[in-house]
Amino acid sequence: MSDTPPDPVLREYAELAQDYDRRWAFYVSATLRETLECVQFEGVASVLDVACGTGAVLAALQRQHPYLNLVGVDASAEMLSVARAKLGSAVDLRHAFAEQLPFPDGVFDLVVSANSFHYFQQPDRALSEMFRVLRPGGQLVITDWCDDYWTCRACSVWLRWTRHSHHRLYRSRECRDLLTSAGFQQVALRRFKVNWLWGLMTVIGHKPPFGPS
Ligand SMILES: C[S@@+](CC[C@H](N)C(=O)[O-])C[C@H]1O[C@@H](n2cnc3c(N)ncnc32)[C@H](O)[C@@H]1O
């Protein structure tokens, strides 16, 4: 990629990367806690974090479950370089887009993605990639802003005006439907607030144990 990324998401995170952990510390630790609470770790050996950013989720997993095989992808080289310094060589970090994951079918037990879904230009394609790389019976856990909360709706309108990187937020019902359309089953969703402004949701889905891979 060139020195000045043309993609607004890449431009935003190239500028923010070095300061991201400090600036978003409260928000990231609150959403991380909620996300990991929704994961069933039994039978999980390999984890992919999609849009892993500076690696907050992966670092927590590395601490709490050192036996896991951890992999992360992110579109921003700058965010990945902060993650690399934090996580060391034990975690496999790849420079890639959620919409085109560089892995064979069915290799992960768990796919997580935190605070990033609203950036994805092709959410259905990203979900179908997450589905593809999960093994049959594998789990998907996504946390992101939720458009059910009026504060988030207001924020989304403001971000659409001010930042080209912002794609869109989803209502909880839309989010469930997106997962179901991608083939996920037993879809469950939990909403939560981390403060007066940020209202989020964690959605969990399972790839059917048999059937299309
Ligand atoms: C708000 S940060 C979240 C990072 C991390 N998951 C966390 O919770 O701290 C959003 C991240 O999404 C990444 N991103 C946005 N669109 C992406 C895409 N289509 N594919 C991969 N990464 C993407 C950005 O580069 C950025 O690192």
CSV table of C-alpha atoms and ligand atoms in Angstrom, one decimal:
chain,number,residue,atom,x,y,z
A,1,MET,CA,0.0,0.0,0.0
A,2,SER,CA,1.2,3.5,-0.7
A,3,ASP,CA,2.3,6.1,2.0
A,4,THR,CA,-1.1,7.9,1.9
A,5,PRO,CA,-3.8,5.3,1.8
A,6,PRO,CA,-6.7,6.3,-0.4
A,7,ASP,CA,-9.3,4.2,1.6
A,8,PRO,CA,-10.8,6.5,4.3
A,9,VAL,CA,-10.7,3.6,6.9
A,10,LEU,CA,-7.0,3.0,6.2
A,11,ARG,CA,-6.3,6.7,6.3
A,12,GLU,CA,-8.1,7.1,9.7
A,13,TYR,CA,-6.3,4.2,11.3
A,14,ALA,CA,-2.9,5.1,9.9
A,15,GLU,CA,-3.2,8.4,11.8
A,16,LEU,CA,-4.7,6.9,14.9
A,17,ALA,CA,-2.7,3.7,15.4
A,18,GLN,CA,0.0,5.0,17.8
A,19,ASP,CA,-2.6,6.7,20.0
A,20,TYR,CA,-5.4,4.2,19.7
A,21,ASP,CA,-4.8,2.2,22.9
A,22,ARG,CA,-4.5,5.3,25.1
A,23,ARG,CA,-7.4,7.2,23.6
A,24,TRP,CA,-9.9,4.3,23.6
A,25,ALA,CA,-8.7,2.5,26.7
A,26,PHE,CA,-11.9,2.7,28.6
A,27,TYR,CA,-14.1,1.8,25.7
A,28,VAL,CA,-12.0,-1.1,24.5
A,29,SER,CA,-11.6,-2.7,27.9
A,30,ALA,CA,-15.4,-2.5,28.5
A,31,THR,CA,-16.3,-4.0,25.1
A,32,LEU,CA,-13.6,-6.6,25.4
A,33,ARG,CA,-15.1,-7.8,28.7
A,34,GLU,CA,-18.6,-8.1,27.3
A,35,THR,CA,-17.4,-9.8,24.2
A,36,LEU,CA,-15.3,-12.5,25.9
A,37,GLU,CA,-18.1,-13.2,28.4
A,38,CYS,CA,-20.2,-14.4,25.5
A,39,VAL,CA,-17.6,-17.0,24.2
A,40,GLN,CA,-17.9,-20.7,25.1
A,41,PHE,CA,-14.3,-21.7,25.3
A,42,GLU,CA,-15.0,-25.4,25.7
A,43,GLY,CA,-13.6,-27.3,22.7
A,44,VAL,CA,-11.9,-24.1,21.3
A,45,ALA,CA,-8.3,-24.4,20.2
A,46,SER,CA,-8.0,-21.9,17.3
A,47,VAL,CA,-9.3,-18.3,17.2
A,48,LEU,CA,-9.4,-15.7,14.5
A,49,ASP,CA,-9.9,-12.0,15.4
A,50,VAL,CA,-11.2,-10.2,12.3
A,51,ALA,CA,-10.2,-6.5,12.3
A,52,CYS,CA,-8.1,-7.1,15.3
A,53,GLY,CA,-6.7,-3.5,15.3
A,54,THR,CA,-3.9,-3.1,18.0
A,55,GLY,CA,-4.7,-6.6,19.3
A,56,ALA,CA,-6.6,-5.9,22.5
A,57,VAL,CA,-8.8,-9.0,22.2
A,58,LEU,CA,-5.9,-11.2,21.2
A,59,ALA,CA,-3.8,-9.9,24.1
A,60,ALA,CA,-6.6,-10.8,26.6
A,61,LEU,CA,-7.0,-14.3,25.1
A,62,GLN,CA,-3.2,-14.8,25.2
A,63,ARG,CA,-3.2,-14.0,28.9
A,64,GLN,CA,-6.4,-15.8,29.9
A,65,HIS,CA,-6.1,-18.9,27.6
A,66,PRO,CA,-2.4,-19.4,26.8
A,67,TYR,CA,-3.0,-22.7,25.1
A,68,LEU,CA,-5.0,-21.1,22.2
A,69,ASN,CA,-3.7,-20.8,18.7
A,70,LEU,CA,-4.3,-17.1,17.9
A,71,VAL,CA,-4.6,-15.4,14.6
A,72,GLY,CA,-5.6,-11.8,13.7
A,73,VAL,CA,-6.3,-9.9,10.5
A,74,ASP,CA,-6.7,-6.2,10.0
A,75,ALA,CA,-6.8,-3.9,6.9
A,76,SER,CA,-4.5,-1.3,8.6
A,77,ALA,CA,-0.7,-2.0,8.5
A,78,GLU,CA,-0.2,0.6,11.2
A,79,MET,CA,-2.7,-1.0,13.6
A,80,LEU,CA,-1.1,-4.4,13.0
A,81,SER,CA,2.3,-3.0,13.7
A,82,VAL,CA,1.2,-1.9,17.2
A,83,ALA,CA,-0.4,-5.3,17.7
A,84,ARG,CA,2.8,-7.1,16.6
A,85,ALA,CA,4.8,-5.2,19.2
A,86,LYS,CA,2.3,-6.1,21.9
A,87,LEU,CA,1.7,-9.7,21.0
A,88,GLY,CA,5.1,-11.0,19.8
A,89,SER,CA,5.6,-13.7,17.3
A,90,ALA,CA,3.3,-16.3,18.9
A,91,VAL,CA,0.3,-14.7,17.3
A,92,ASP,CA,-0.1,-14.9,13.6
A,93,LEU,CA,-1.1,-11.5,12.3
A,94,ARG,CA,-2.1,-10.9,8.7
A,95,HIS,CA,-2.7,-7.8,6.6
A,96,ALA,CA,-6.1,-8.5,5.0
A,97,PHE,CA,-9.7,-7.4,4.6
A,98,ALA,CA,-12.6,-9.1,6.4
A,99,GLU,CA,-14.2,-9.5,3.0
A,100,GLN,CA,-11.4,-11.7,1.7
A,101,LEU,CA,-9.8,-13.8,4.5
A,102,PRO,CA,-6.5,-15.4,3.6
A,103,PHE,CA,-7.3,-18.8,5.1
A,104,PRO,CA,-8.6,-22.2,3.9
A,105,ASP,CA,-12.1,-23.4,4.7
A,106,GLY,CA,-13.0,-24.6,8.2
A,107,VAL,CA,-9.8,-24.0,10.1
A,108,PHE,CA,-11.0,-22.0,13.1
A,109,ASP,CA,-13.1,-23.0,16.1
A,110,LEU,CA,-14.0,-19.4,17.0
A,111,VAL,CA,-14.1,-16.2,15.0
A,112,VAL,CA,-14.4,-12.9,17.0
A,113,SER,CA,-14.7,-9.3,15.8
A,114,ALA,CA,-15.0,-6.3,18.1
A,115,ASN,CA,-15.9,-2.7,17.4
A,116,SER,CA,-15.3,-3.0,13.6
A,117,PHE,CA,-18.4,-4.3,11.8
A,118,HIS,CA,-19.7,-0.8,11.1
A,119,TYR,CA,-16.7,-0.2,9.0
A,120,PHE,CA,-17.2,-3.1,6.7
A,121,GLN,CA,-18.2,-2.0,3.2
A,122,GLN,CA,-19.6,-5.5,2.4
A,123,PRO,CA,-20.9,-6.9,5.6
A,124,ASP,CA,-22.6,-9.9,3.9
A,125,ARG,CA,-19.4,-10.8,2.2
A,126,ALA,CA,-17.4,-10.5,5.5
A,127,LEU,CA,-19.9,-12.7,7.3
A,128,SER,CA,-19.8,-15.3,4.5
A,129,GLU,CA,-16.0,-15.3,4.8
A,130,MET,CA,-16.2,-15.7,8.6
A,131,PHE,CA,-18.6,-18.6,8.0
A,132,ARG,CA,-16.3,-20.2,5.5
A,133,VAL,CA,-13.2,-20.2,7.7
A,134,LEU,CA,-15.1,-21.6,10.7
A,135,ARG,CA,-15.2,-25.4,11.2
A,136,PRO,CA,-18.6,-27.0,11.3
A,137,GLY,CA,-20.0,-26.3,14.7
A,138,GLY,CA,-17.7,-23.3,15.1
A,139,GLN,CA,-18.7,-20.1,16.9
A,140,LEU,CA,-18.9,-16.5,15.7
A,141,VAL,CA,-19.0,-13.6,18.3
A,142,ILE,CA,-19.3,-10.0,17.0
A,143,THR,CA,-19.5,-6.9,19.2
A,144,ASP,CA,-20.4,-3.5,17.6
A,145,TRP,CA,-22.4,-0.3,18.1
A,146,CYS,CA,-26.1,-0.9,18.0
A,147,ASP,CA,-28.5,1.3,16.1
A,148,ASP,CA,-31.3,0.5,18.5
A,149,TYR,CA,-29.9,3.2,20.8
A,150,TRP,CA,-30.9,6.7,19.8
A,151,THR,CA,-27.5,8.0,21.1
A,152,CYS,CA,-25.7,5.7,18.6
A,153,ARG,CA,-28.1,6.7,15.8
A,154,ALA,CA,-27.3,10.4,16.4
A,155,CYS,CA,-23.6,9.6,16.5
A,156,SER,CA,-23.9,7.6,13.3
A,157,VAL,CA,-25.5,10.6,11.5
A,158,TRP,CA,-22.8,12.9,12.7
A,159,LEU,CA,-20.0,10.4,11.7
A,160,ARG,CA,-21.5,10.0,8.2
A,161,TRP,CA,-21.2,13.8,7.8
A,162,THR,CA,-17.8,14.1,9.3
A,163,ARG,CA,-15.9,10.9,8.5
A,164,HIS,CA,-15.9,9.0,5.3
A,165,SER,CA,-14.6,5.9,7.1
A,166,HIS,CA,-18.0,5.3,8.8
A,167,HIS,CA,-20.1,2.9,6.8
A,168,ARG,CA,-23.2,2.2,8.8
A,169,LEU,CA,-24.7,0.8,12.0
A,170,TYR,CA,-27.2,-2.0,12.3
A,171,ARG,CA,-30.3,-2.5,14.4
A,172,SER,CA,-30.3,-5.7,16.5
A,173,ARG,CA,-32.9,-7.3,14.3
A,174,GLU,CA,-30.9,-6.5,11.1
A,175,CYS,CA,-27.8,-7.9,12.6
A,176,ARG,CA,-29.5,-11.2,13.5
A,177,ASP,CA,-30.9,-11.4,10.0
A,178,LEU,CA,-27.5,-10.8,8.4
A,179,LEU,CA,-26.1,-13.7,10.4
A,180,THR,CA,-29.0,-16.0,9.6
A,181,SER,CA,-28.7,-15.2,5.9
A,182,ALA,CA,-25.0,-16.0,6.0
A,183,GLY,CA,-25.9,-19.5,7.3
A,184,PHE,CA,-25.4,-19.1,11.0
A,185,GLN,CA,-27.7,-20.9,13.4
A,186,GLN,CA,-28.7,-20.5,17.1
A,187,VAL,CA,-28.2,-16.8,16.7
A,188,ALA,CA,-28.4,-14.9,20.0
A,189,LEU,CA,-27.9,-11.3,20.7
A,190,ARG,CA,-27.2,-9.2,23.9
A,191,ARG,CA,-27.4,-5.4,24.0
A,192,PHE,CA,-25.4,-3.4,26.6
A,193,LYS,CA,-24.3,0.2,27.3
A,194,VAL,CA,-20.8,1.1,28.4
A,195,ASN,CA,-21.7,4.7,29.2
A,196,TRP,CA,-24.4,7.2,28.4
A,197,LEU,CA,-23.3,7.4,24.8
A,198,TRP,CA,-22.2,4.0,23.6
A,199,GLY,CA,-24.8,1.3,23.2
A,200,LEU,CA,-23.6,-1.9,21.8
A,201,MET,CA,-24.6,-5.4,20.9
A,202,THR,CA,-22.8,-8.8,21.0
A,203,VAL,CA,-24.2,-11.3,18.5
A,204,ILE,CA,-23.4,-14.9,18.6
A,205,GLY,CA,-23.9,-17.5,15.9
A,206,HIS,CA,-22.9,-21.1,15.2
A,207,LYS,CA,-22.0,-22.7,11.9
A,208,PRO,CA,-24.2,-25.8,11.6
A,209,PRO,CA,-22.3,-28.9,12.7
A,210,PHE,CA,-23.1,-30.6,9.3
A,211,GLY,CA,-24.1,-29.2,5.9
A,212,PRO,CA,-22.4,-26.5,3.7
A,213,SER,CA,-18.8,-25.7,4.7
B,1,LIG,C1,-12.3,0.6,16.1
B,1,LIG,S1,-11.0,-0.4,15.5
B,1,LIG,C2,-11.2,-1.9,16.5
B,1,LIG,C3,-10.0,-2.7,16.7
B,1,LIG,C4,-10.1,-3.8,17.7
B,1,LIG,N1,-11.0,-4.9,17.2
B,1,LIG,C5,-10.6,-3.3,19.0
B,1,LIG,O1,-11.6,-3.7,19.5
B,1,LIG,O2,-9.8,-2.6,19.6
B,1,LIG,C6,-11.5,-0.9,13.9
B,1,LIG,C7,-10.5,-1.7,13.1
B,1,LIG,O3,-11.2,-2.2,12.0
B,1,LIG,C8,-10.3,-2.3,10.9
B,1,LIG,N2,-11.0,-2.5,9.7
B,1,LIG,C9,-12.0,-1.7,9.2
B,1,LIG,N3,-12.5,-2.2,8.1
B,1,LIG,C10,-11.9,-3.4,7.9
B,1,LIG,C11,-12.0,-4.4,6.9
B,1,LIG,N4,-12.9,-4.3,5.9
B,1,LIG,N5,-11.2,-5.5,7.0
B,1,LIG,C12,-10.3,-5.6,8.0
B,1,LIG,N6,-10.2,-4.7,9.0
B,1,LIG,C13,-10.9,-3.6,8.9
B,1,LIG,C14,-9.5,-1.0,11.1
B,1,LIG,O4,-8.3,-1.0,10.4
B,1,LIG,C15,-9.4,-0.9,12.6
B,1,LIG,O5,-8.2,-1.5,13.0
